[in-house]
Amino acid sequence: MSVWIRLRRWVLGRGLWADAERNSRAADRLDAALKEVFRR
C-alpha cells in the first residue's frame, strides 16, 4: 500500500493531480486506475 501512497505523492508533487487531491472521489479514481494498471 505504501507503494501507491509514494506513487501518488510523486504524481501530486509534479502538480498534475493537485485538484484531484482536493477531490477525494478523483483521488480514489486515481488510486483505482493505478492499481488496475499495475495489476497486469
Coordinates of C-alpha atoms in Angstrom, one line a residue:
M1 CA 0.0 0.0 0.0
S2 CA 2.9 2.3 0.7
V3 CA 3.8 2.0 -3.0
W4 CA 0.5 3.6 -4.0
I5 CA 1.0 6.4 -1.5
R6 CA 4.5 7.1 -2.6
L7 CA 3.5 7.0 -6.3
R8 CA 0.5 9.3 -5.7
R9 CA 2.7 11.7 -3.7
W10 CA 5.2 11.7 -6.6
V11 CA 2.5 12.5 -9.1
L12 CA 0.9 15.1 -6.9
G13 CA 4.4 16.6 -6.3
R14 CA 4.5 17.2 -10.0
G15 CA 1.3 19.2 -9.7
L16 CA -0.6 17.1 -12.2
W17 CA -3.2 15.9 -9.6
A18 CA -3.3 18.9 -7.3
D19 CA -7.1 19.3 -7.9
A20 CA -7.6 15.5 -7.5
E21 CA -6.1 15.6 -4.0
R22 CA -8.8 18.1 -3.0
N23 CA -11.4 16.0 -4.6
S24 CA -11.4 12.7 -2.7
R25 CA -13.5 11.0 -5.4
A26 CA -11.0 11.9 -8.1
A27 CA -8.1 10.7 -5.8
D28 CA -9.9 7.4 -5.3
R29 CA -10.3 7.1 -9.1
L30 CA -6.6 7.7 -9.5
D31 CA -5.8 5.0 -6.9
A32 CA -8.1 2.6 -8.7
A33 CA -6.6 3.4 -12.1
L34 CA -3.0 2.9 -10.7
K35 CA -4.0 -0.4 -9.1
E36 CA -5.6 -1.6 -12.3
V37 CA -2.5 -0.7 -14.4
F38 CA 0.0 -2.4 -12.0
R39 CA -2.3 -5.5 -11.6
R40 CA -1.5 -6.6 -15.2

